[in-house]
mmCIF file of C-alpha atoms in Angstrom:
data_model
loop_
_atom_site.group_PDB
_atom_site.id
_atom_site.type_symbol
_atom_site.label_atom_id
_atom_site.label_comp_id
_atom_site.label_asym_id
_atom_site.label_seq_id
_atom_site.Cartn_x
_atom_site.Cartn_y
_atom_site.Cartn_z
ATOM 1 C CA ILE A 23 15.767 9.734 -17.079
ATOM 2 C CA ARG A 24 14.047 6.365 -18.297
ATOM 3 C CA VAL A 25 15.068 3.267 -16.323
ATOM 4 C CA THR A 26 15.156 -0.253 -17.990
ATOM 5 C CA ASP A 27 16.263 -2.875 -15.580
ATOM 6 C CA PHE A 28 15.256 -5.509 -12.806
ATOM 7 C CA THR A 29 14.968 -5.072 -9.291
ATOM 8 C CA PHE A 30 14.480 -7.496 -6.655
ATOM 9 C CA ASP A 31 12.560 -7.613 -3.269
ATOM 10 C CA GLY A 32 12.832 -10.188 -0.338
ATOM 11 C CA GLY A 33 10.380 -10.862 2.221
ATOM 12 C CA LEU A 34 9.507 -13.382 4.822
ATOM 13 C CA PHE A 35 6.265 -14.198 6.373
ATOM 14 C CA PHE A 36 5.037 -15.938 9.265
ATOM 15 C CA GLU A 37 1.527 -16.915 10.372
ATOM 16 C CA HIS A 38 0.396 -18.398 13.500
ATOM 17 C CA LYS A 39 -3.586 -19.497 13.623
ATOM 18 C CA MET A 40 -4.794 -19.967 17.126
ATOM 19 C CA LYS A 41 -7.437 -22.591 17.768
ATOM 20 C CA ASP A 42 -10.710 -21.183 16.915
ATOM 21 C CA LYS A 43 -13.419 -20.219 19.727
ATOM 22 C CA GLU A 44 -17.023 -21.012 19.760
ATOM 23 C CA ARG A 45 -19.581 -18.786 21.109
ATOM 24 C CA ILE A 46 -23.024 -19.218 21.766
ATOM 25 C CA THR A 47 -25.194 -16.890 19.862
ATOM 26 C CA ASN A 48 -28.755 -17.608 21.799
ATOM 27 C CA LYS A 49 -27.634 -17.443 25.452
ATOM 28 C CA LYS A 50 -30.523 -15.398 26.686
ATOM 29 C CA GLN A 51 -33.263 -18.088 25.117
ATOM 30 C CA VAL A 52 -31.065 -21.282 26.282
ATOM 31 C CA LYS A 53 -30.577 -19.826 29.690
ATOM 32 C CA ALA A 54 -34.937 -19.520 29.929
ATOM 33 C CA ASN A 55 -35.641 -22.777 28.305
ATOM 34 C CA PRO A 56 -32.806 -25.479 28.242
ATOM 35 C CA ASP A 57 -34.350 -27.519 25.745
ATOM 36 C CA VAL A 58 -33.452 -24.473 22.874
ATOM 37 C CA LYS A 59 -30.958 -25.669 20.615
ATOM 38 C CA LYS A 60 -27.898 -24.082 21.189
ATOM 39 C CA LYS A 61 -26.211 -21.654 18.048
ATOM 40 C CA LYS A 62 -22.550 -21.517 17.656
ATOM 41 C CA ARG A 63 -20.531 -19.466 16.177
ATOM 42 C CA THR A 64 -17.165 -20.008 15.245
ATOM 43 C CA ILE A 65 -14.755 -17.167 16.217
ATOM 44 C CA ARG A 66 -11.392 -17.108 14.167
ATOM 45 C CA ARG A 67 -8.056 -16.061 15.750
ATOM 46 C CA ALA A 68 -4.730 -15.670 13.793
ATOM 47 C CA PHE A 69 -1.299 -13.775 14.356
ATOM 48 C CA SER A 70 0.871 -12.840 11.422
ATOM 49 C CA PHE A 71 4.360 -11.023 11.183
ATOM 50 C CA GLY A 72 6.453 -10.549 7.977
ATOM 51 C CA LEU A 73 9.744 -9.022 6.863
ATOM 52 C CA VAL A 74 10.475 -7.371 3.701
ATOM 53 C CA GLY A 75 13.941 -5.594 2.046
ATOM 54 C CA ALA A 76 16.171 -4.839 -0.788
ATOM 55 C CA LEU A 77 19.834 -4.455 -0.929
ATOM 56 C CA ASN A 78 21.884 -1.702 -2.467
ATOM 57 C CA ASN A 79 21.545 -1.996 -6.197
ATOM 58 C CA ASP A 80 22.674 -0.177 -9.831
ATOM 59 C CA VAL A 81 19.500 0.231 -12.584
ATOM 60 C CA LYS A 82 20.349 0.893 -16.108
ATOM 61 C CA ALA A 83 19.124 4.104 -17.106
ATOM 62 C CA TYR A 84 18.839 6.588 -20.170
ATOM 63 C CA ARG A 85 18.895 10.456 -20.054
ATOM 64 C CA ASP A 86 17.851 13.374 -22.154
ATOM 65 C CA ASN A 87 19.895 16.431 -21.447
ATOM 66 C CA PHE A 88 18.665 19.133 -23.019
ATOM 67 C CA ILE A 89 20.316 22.992 -22.607
ATOM 68 C CA TYR A 90 19.129 26.225 -23.784
ATOM 69 C CA THR A 91 18.331 29.917 -23.298
ATOM 70 C CA TYR A 92 14.862 31.264 -23.008
ATOM 71 C CA ARG A 93 13.224 34.444 -22.406
ATOM 72 C CA SER A 94 9.866 34.723 -20.534
ATOM 73 C CA ASN A 95 6.969 37.005 -19.720
ATOM 74 C CA ALA A 96 4.129 36.816 -17.191
ATOM 75 C CA LEU A 97 2.324 34.700 -19.880
ATOM 76 C CA ALA A 98 4.869 31.929 -21.177
ATOM 77 C CA GLU A 99 8.379 31.226 -21.652
ATOM 78 C CA TYR A 100 9.952 31.248 -25.118
ATOM 79 C CA LEU A 101 12.893 29.207 -26.354
ATOM 80 C CA GLU A 102 15.583 30.943 -27.864
ATOM 81 C CA ASP A 103 18.677 29.268 -28.625
ATOM 82 C CA THR A 104 19.808 25.268 -27.848
ATOM 83 C CA ILE A 105 23.446 25.125 -26.380
ATOM 84 C CA SER A 106 23.155 21.084 -25.975
ATOM 85 C CA TYR A 107 21.016 18.503 -26.700
ATOM 86 C CA ASN A 108 22.504 14.631 -26.203
ATOM 87 C CA ALA A 109 19.470 11.876 -26.194
ATOM 88 C CA ASP A 110 19.717 8.883 -24.882
ATOM 89 C CA GLN A 111 22.602 8.917 -22.487
ATOM 90 C CA GLU A 112 23.480 5.438 -20.867
ATOM 91 C CA GLY A 113 24.196 5.702 -16.970
ATOM 92 C CA LYS A 114 23.024 3.965 -13.918
ATOM 93 C CA LEU A 115 21.515 4.843 -10.952
ATOM 94 C CA SER A 116 22.397 3.756 -7.684
ATOM 95 C CA MET A 117 19.404 2.457 -5.375
ATOM 96 C CA PRO A 118 19.353 2.414 -1.597
ATOM 97 C CA MET A 119 18.846 -0.376 0.414
ATOM 98 C CA SER A 120 14.999 -0.392 2.132
ATOM 99 C CA TYR A 121 13.645 -2.665 4.728
ATOM 100 C CA GLY A 122 10.612 -2.794 6.517
ATOM 101 C CA PHE A 123 8.313 -5.280 9.029
ATOM 102 C CA GLY A 124 4.811 -5.338 9.606
ATOM 103 C CA ALA A 125 2.189 -7.303 11.911
ATOM 104 C CA ALA A 126 -1.269 -8.117 12.069
ATOM 105 C CA LEU A 127 -4.015 -9.765 14.312
ATOM 106 C CA THR A 128 -7.129 -11.137 13.186
ATOM 107 C CA TYR A 129 -10.092 -11.936 16.002
ATOM 108 C CA ASP A 130 -13.372 -12.613 14.669
ATOM 109 C CA LYS A 131 -14.618 -9.881 12.272
ATOM 110 C CA PHE A 132 -11.959 -7.745 12.463
ATOM 111 C CA ARG A 133 -8.469 -7.751 11.501
ATOM 112 C CA ILE A 134 -6.000 -4.917 12.841
ATOM 113 C CA GLY A 135 -2.272 -4.555 10.945
ATOM 114 C CA ALA A 136 0.657 -2.017 11.214
ATOM 115 C CA GLN A 137 3.738 -1.856 9.223
ATOM 116 C CA ILE A 138 6.857 0.226 8.888
ATOM 117 C CA ARG A 139 9.069 0.678 5.721
ATOM 118 C CA MET A 140 12.415 2.773 5.633
ATOM 119 C CA GLN A 141 15.018 3.738 3.071
ATOM 120 C CA ASP A 142 17.981 6.372 3.289
ATOM 121 C CA TRP A 143 17.928 7.997 0.184
ATOM 122 C CA SER A 144 21.189 10.085 1.158
ATOM 123 C CA THR A 145 23.450 7.479 -0.536
ATOM 124 C CA TYR A 146 21.350 7.725 -4.055
ATOM 125 C CA THR A 147 23.655 8.725 -6.700
ATOM 126 C CA GLU A 148 23.445 8.959 -10.670
ATOM 127 C CA GLU A 149 26.262 8.281 -13.184
ATOM 128 C CA PHE A 150 25.865 9.375 -16.472
ATOM 129 C CA ASN A 151 29.294 9.551 -19.145
ATOM 130 C CA GLY A 152 31.683 9.054 -15.914
ATOM 131 C CA SER A 153 30.431 11.825 -13.778
ATOM 132 C CA LYS A 154 28.527 10.686 -10.695
ATOM 133 C CA VAL A 155 26.264 13.104 -9.507
ATOM 134 C CA THR A 156 24.320 13.103 -5.429
ATOM 135 C CA ASP A 157 21.265 14.758 -4.989
ATOM 136 C CA LEU A 158 20.291 16.712 -1.637
ATOM 137 C CA LEU A 159 17.750 13.590 -0.518
ATOM 138 C CA GLY A 160 17.507 12.178 2.927
ATOM 139 C CA GLU A 161 16.395 9.577 5.059
ATOM 140 C CA SER A 162 12.649 8.277 4.310
ATOM 141 C CA TYR A 163 10.180 5.889 6.155
ATOM 142 C CA THR A 164 6.064 5.400 6.013
ATOM 143 C CA GLY A 165 4.379 4.282 9.005
ATOM 144 C CA SER A 166 0.592 2.686 8.313
ATOM 145 C CA PHE A 167 -2.107 1.740 10.817
ATOM 146 C CA GLY A 168 -4.940 0.071 9.659
ATOM 147 C CA ILE A 169 -8.106 -1.638 10.651
ATOM 148 C CA GLU A 170 -11.038 -4.038 8.391
ATOM 149 C CA TYR A 171 -14.395 -5.159 9.750
ATOM 150 C CA THR A 172 -16.384 -7.979 8.071
ATOM 151 C CA PRO A 173 -20.193 -8.292 9.101
ATOM 152 C CA GLN A 174 -20.485 -11.578 8.399
ATOM 153 C CA THR A 175 -17.972 -14.315 6.880
ATOM 154 C CA GLU A 176 -20.472 -16.954 6.336
ATOM 155 C CA VAL A 177 -20.568 -16.809 2.170
ATOM 156 C CA PHE A 178 -22.605 -19.627 1.495
ATOM 157 C CA ASN A 179 -25.546 -18.159 3.661
ATOM 158 C CA GLN A 180 -27.613 -16.843 0.786
ATOM 159 C CA SER A 181 -29.535 -14.776 3.913
ATOM 160 C CA ASN A 182 -26.594 -12.762 3.640
ATOM 161 C CA SER A 183 -26.532 -9.735 1.540
ATOM 162 C CA MET A 184 -23.457 -8.438 -0.911
ATOM 163 C CA PHE A 185 -22.657 -5.503 1.852
ATOM 164 C CA ASP A 186 -22.746 -8.050 4.825
ATOM 165 C CA LEU A 187 -20.315 -10.167 3.238
ATOM 166 C CA ALA A 188 -18.245 -7.024 2.335
ATOM 167 C CA THR A 189 -14.822 -5.760 4.164
ATOM 168 C CA TYR A 190 -15.056 -2.294 5.245
ATOM 169 C CA LYS A 191 -11.556 -0.711 5.905
ATOM 170 C CA LEU A 192 -9.802 2.465 7.536
ATOM 171 C CA GLY A 193 -6.445 3.530 7.402
ATOM 172 C CA PHE A 194 -3.911 6.108 8.515
ATOM 173 C CA ARG A 195 -0.310 6.586 7.459
ATOM 174 C CA TYR A 196 2.492 9.355 7.858
ATOM 175 C CA SER A 197 5.906 9.508 6.194
ATOM 176 C CA GLN A 198 8.543 11.220 5.436
ATOM 177 C CA THR A 199 9.619 11.744 2.475
ATOM 178 C CA PRO A 200 13.205 11.682 1.068
ATOM 179 C CA LEU A 201 12.846 15.435 -0.211
ATOM 180 C CA GLN A 202 14.410 18.031 1.675
ATOM 181 C CA ILE A 203 14.290 21.612 0.688
ATOM 182 C CA ASN A 204 15.724 24.697 2.640
ATOM 183 C CA ASN A 205 17.400 21.912 5.142
ATOM 184 C CA THR A 206 13.696 20.481 6.361
ATOM 185 C CA SER A 207 12.329 17.284 5.490
ATOM 186 C CA LEU A 208 8.999 17.348 3.790
ATOM 187 C CA THR A 209 6.343 14.801 5.300
ATOM 188 C CA GLU A 210 2.942 13.430 4.051
ATOM 189 C CA ILE A 211 0.127 12.201 6.054
ATOM 190 C CA GLY A 212 -3.006 10.774 4.892
ATOM 191 C CA MET A 213 -6.109 8.540 6.014
ATOM 192 C CA SER A 214 -8.133 6.245 3.796
ATOM 193 C CA PHE A 215 -11.203 4.517 3.449
ATOM 194 C CA GLY A 216 -11.824 1.372 1.610
ATOM 195 C CA LEU A 217 -14.712 -1.392 0.772
ATOM 196 C CA ALA A 218 -14.023 -4.638 -0.648
ATOM 197 C CA ILE A 219 -16.862 -6.641 -2.225
ATOM 198 C CA PRO A 220 -16.912 -10.511 -3.052
ATOM 199 C CA ILE A 221 -17.403 -10.913 -6.626
ATOM 200 C CA GLN A 222 -19.298 -14.431 -6.429
ATOM 201 C CA ARG A 223 -19.976 -16.403 -3.760
ATOM 202 C CA LEU A 224 -18.407 -19.393 -5.002
ATOM 203 C CA SER A 225 -15.237 -17.827 -4.618
ATOM 204 C CA PRO A 226 -15.340 -15.059 -1.957
ATOM 205 C CA ALA A 227 -11.326 -14.270 -2.621
ATOM 206 C CA SER A 228 -12.119 -12.704 -5.489
ATOM 207 C CA MET A 229 -13.186 -8.899 -4.527
ATOM 208 C CA LEU A 230 -13.942 -5.475 -6.456
ATOM 209 C CA ASN A 231 -11.948 -2.700 -4.080
ATOM 210 C CA PHE A 232 -12.561 0.702 -3.816
ATOM 211 C CA GLY A 233 -10.681 3.333 -1.760
ATOM 212 C CA VAL A 234 -10.580 6.750 -1.144
ATOM 213 C CA GLU A 235 -7.473 8.810 0.696
ATOM 214 C CA LEU A 236 -7.536 12.140 2.031
ATOM 215 C CA GLY A 237 -4.071 13.705 3.100
ATOM 216 C CA GLU A 238 -1.417 16.600 3.043
ATOM 217 C CA ARG A 239 2.005 16.943 2.241
ATOM 218 C CA GLY A 240 4.653 19.745 2.528
ATOM 219 C CA THR A 241 5.011 22.266 5.421
ATOM 220 C CA THR A 242 4.249 26.089 5.321
ATOM 221 C CA ASP A 243 7.846 26.744 7.422
ATOM 222 C CA MET A 244 10.706 28.197 5.732
ATOM 223 C CA ASN A 245 8.468 29.623 3.165
ATOM 224 C CA LEU A 246 7.721 26.379 1.487
ATOM 225 C CA ILE A 247 4.099 24.759 0.497
ATOM 226 C CA LYS A 248 1.567 22.764 1.826
ATOM 227 C CA GLU A 249 -0.984 21.092 -0.294
ATOM 228 C CA ARG A 250 -4.073 18.927 0.417
ATOM 229 C CA PHE A 251 -5.135 16.155 -1.917
ATOM 230 C CA VAL A 252 -7.743 13.360 -2.451
ATOM 231 C CA SER A 253 -7.317 10.195 -4.410
ATOM 232 C CA ALA A 254 -9.298 7.446 -5.398
ATOM 233 C CA ARG A 255 -8.706 4.107 -6.569
ATOM 234 C CA ILE A 256 -10.361 1.049 -7.689
ATOM 235 C CA GLY A 257 -9.140 -2.690 -8.059
ATOM 236 C CA LEU A 258 -10.027 -6.079 -9.063
ATOM 237 C CA THR A 259 -8.742 -8.852 -7.076
ATOM 238 C CA ILE A 260 -9.356 -12.619 -9.054
ATOM 239 C CA VAL A 261 -8.656 -16.061 -7.035
ATOM 240 C CA PRO A 262 -10.118 -19.434 -8.399
ATOM 241 C CA GLY A 263 -13.318 -20.679 -6.982
ATOM 242 C CA ARG A 264 -13.326 -24.419 -5.195
ATOM 243 C CA PHE A 265 -15.271 -25.585 -7.969
ATOM 244 C CA ASP A 266 -13.139 -24.594 -10.863
ATOM 245 C CA ASN A 267 -11.615 -27.758 -12.245
ATOM 246 C CA TRP A 268 -8.647 -26.005 -13.886
ATOM 247 C CA PHE A 269 -7.421 -24.388 -10.730
ATOM 248 C CA TRP A 270 -6.713 -28.502 -9.396
ATOM 249 C CA LYS A 271 -3.957 -29.917 -10.282
#
């Protein structure tokens, strides 16, 4: 099945930046000698909340239907005769509604967040040549939790190294997939580690991202299969710097 269509997700985002706090970093020296100048560091605090969702929608799809007879042995499968072959059958897929929400708290060098997204795939259908087909799918959801830590936030301080300015990430997720086999829902769990390194000091929001996830999916109940997996990701985020003239209007 090939899908060629547009879908839309909508969302709302709210962020409340609380008043910054100042912390004296050399309290012991000031206490011992009042003439010592106080060194202060600003502590950022913020809370954010978001909603996201998509309504039920039909998307255009094309299907190639190939029915044949075959014979097989322990080594291979051999095609014998074609019963029917229909290419590029036009139809539609009815996608179920989805919705989710999440929240995050930023305090100084730490950022903690959690989110959940749900979708009821029991309403999913495929329709080709006037024939509508449903599948043995069920409700699905994914819940995730993560924490970030940035050792240094003073990006223009030349004494800070690349790894001082990097953001270190740790996350966990648990998913119930829409797949149901032998009346058993298949689940997936994962733990991820990430690193985001600033590309240049003049644009600290531009990052080179690395990530690794360890996880497992499935179950051995009801004679099913459980598998473990490792996945690696690399990404690039480019944001114009404050001195890039083309960015200013």
